[in-house]
Amino acid sequence: MARGRPTKSQVRQNIVNMLHLLKESYGYDLFRHYRTLFSPVTMRVVYYHLKKGAELGEFQLHKVAKEQGKFSWGEEAMKIYYRLGPEAKPETIESLKNHFEEYFKSLSPGSQSTGIPDKAMGGGDDAGGEGL
């Protein structure tokens, strides 16, 4: 019998499912979508699961970007982007797909494209995204 805490987490699985549709995202963006789609969690929990998921191979660090702007803490923010890793097992959930279709439509008004690649809409088994 295995000892210790199980490594499976519903919160982390939900993040895997979101990243499957987004292809890549950073912690705060995932936190905002998570709170909209699922039960409320703290930002700390989302960042914990991103770190733990990276250790388990469910997430990969994609890039680190510095963005300029007027933030409460200063002029610059560092965003750490994640994408799915080789150990991720995404599930297609219709409510998530619908949420992100609406989200991508709101980003580019007048566009007919959903913003989600066809593979993310249920086809293909590419967990890491293409061209990233």
GROMACS .gro file of C-alpha atoms in nm, residues 24-123:
model
  100
   24GLU     CA    1  -0.061   2.827  -2.278
   25SER     CA    2  -0.138   3.068  -1.997
   26TYR     CA    3   0.005   3.226  -1.684
   27GLY     CA    4  -0.097   3.180  -1.322
   28TYR     CA    5  -0.321   3.480  -1.265
   29ASP     CA    6  -0.512   3.423  -1.588
   30LEU     CA    7  -0.574   3.060  -1.492
   31PHE     CA    8  -0.686   3.177  -1.148
   32ARG     CA    9  -0.943   3.418  -1.298
   33HIS     CA   10  -1.086   3.152  -1.531
   34TYR     CA   11  -1.087   2.892  -1.253
   35ARG     CA   12  -1.294   3.111  -1.022
   36THR     CA   13  -1.543   3.173  -1.302
   37LEU     CA   14  -1.576   2.807  -1.396
   38PHE     CA   15  -1.536   2.615  -1.071
   39SER     CA   16  -1.569   2.664  -0.697
   40PRO     CA   17  -1.369   2.953  -0.554
   41VAL     CA   18  -1.004   2.886  -0.480
   42THR     CA   19  -0.728   3.109  -0.360
   43MET     CA   20  -0.457   3.232  -0.594
   44ARG     CA   21  -0.206   3.055  -0.373
   45VAL     CA   22  -0.373   2.717  -0.442
   46VAL     CA   23  -0.354   2.771  -0.819
   47TYR     CA   24   0.015   2.864  -0.801
   48TYR     CA   25   0.082   2.565  -0.574
   49HIS     CA   26  -0.077   2.329  -0.827
   50LEU     CA   27   0.112   2.484  -1.117
   51LYS     CA   28   0.438   2.424  -0.929
   52LYS     CA   29   0.337   2.071  -0.821
   53GLY     CA   30   0.210   1.989  -1.170
   54ALA     CA   31   0.542   2.102  -1.318
   55GLU     CA   32   0.724   1.869  -1.078
   56LEU     CA   33   0.496   1.581  -1.185
   57GLY     CA   34   0.533   1.656  -1.557
   58GLU     CA   35   0.171   1.764  -1.604
   59PHE     CA   36   0.280   2.121  -1.685
   60GLN     CA   37   0.585   2.262  -1.856
   61LEU     CA   38   0.730   2.606  -1.810
   62HIS     CA   39   0.684   2.762  -2.152
   63LYS     CA   40   0.828   3.111  -2.117
   64VAL     CA   41   0.885   3.397  -1.879
   65ALA     CA   42   0.773   3.735  -2.007
   66LYS     CA   43   0.818   4.079  -1.857
   67GLU     CA   44   0.531   4.314  -1.929
   68GLN     CA   45   0.539   4.688  -1.885
   69GLY     CA   46   0.241   4.872  -1.740
   70LYS     CA   47   0.104   5.056  -1.443
   71PHE     CA   48   0.066   4.800  -1.168
   72SER     CA   49   0.004   4.861  -0.799
   73TRP     CA   50   0.356   4.729  -0.725
   74GLY     CA   51   0.542   4.913  -1.000
   75GLU     CA   52   0.601   4.944  -1.372
   76GLU     CA   53   0.679   4.581  -1.460
   77ALA     CA   54   0.521   4.238  -1.414
   78MET     CA   55   0.682   3.902  -1.475
   79LYS     CA   56   0.445   3.640  -1.615
   80ILE     CA   57   0.542   3.274  -1.613
   81TYR     CA   58   0.358   3.093  -1.891
   82TYR     CA   59   0.275   2.724  -1.864
   83ARG     CA   60   0.160   2.465  -2.114
   84LEU     CA   61   0.070   2.098  -2.083
   85GLY     CA   62   0.347   1.851  -2.016
   86PRO     CA   63   0.382   1.489  -2.124
   87GLU     CA   64   0.210   1.350  -1.811
   88ALA     CA   65  -0.106   1.560  -1.851
   89LYS     CA   66  -0.428   1.373  -1.920
   90PRO     CA   67  -0.677   1.637  -2.035
   91GLU     CA   68  -1.048   1.566  -2.046
   92THR     CA   69  -1.285   1.743  -2.284
   93ILE     CA   70  -1.559   1.914  -2.085
   94GLU     CA   71  -1.832   2.086  -2.284
   95SER     CA   72  -1.883   2.372  -2.035
   96LEU     CA   73  -1.511   2.458  -2.048
   97LYS     CA   74  -1.512   2.449  -2.427
   98ASN     CA   75  -1.814   2.683  -2.436
   99HIS     CA   76  -1.658   2.921  -2.183
  100PHE     CA   77  -1.336   2.955  -2.380
  101GLU     CA   78  -1.518   2.990  -2.712
  102GLU     CA   79  -1.703   3.289  -2.565
  103TYR     CA   80  -1.383   3.420  -2.409
  104PHE     CA   81  -1.191   3.411  -2.738
  105LYS     CA   82  -1.484   3.571  -2.922
  106SER     CA   83  -1.481   3.856  -2.670
  107LEU     CA   84  -1.110   3.916  -2.735
  108SER     CA   85  -1.158   3.974  -3.107
  109PRO     CA   86  -1.503   4.119  -3.181
  110GLY     CA   87  -1.632   4.048  -3.530
  111SER     CA   88  -1.408   3.746  -3.575
  112GLN     CA   89  -1.574   3.422  -3.676
  113SER     CA   90  -1.289   3.212  -3.536
  114THR     CA   91  -1.327   3.063  -3.188
  115GLY     CA   92  -0.957   3.111  -3.119
  116ILE     CA   93  -0.930   2.750  -3.011
  117PRO     CA   94  -0.741   2.525  -3.254
  118ASP     CA   95  -0.942   2.232  -3.396
  119LYS     CA   96  -0.728   1.979  -3.208
  120ALA     CA   97  -0.836   2.139  -2.880
  121MET     CA   98  -1.200   2.100  -2.973
  122GLY     CA   99  -1.181   1.727  -2.925
  123GLY     CA  100  -0.959   1.593  -3.200
   0.00000   0.00000   0.00000
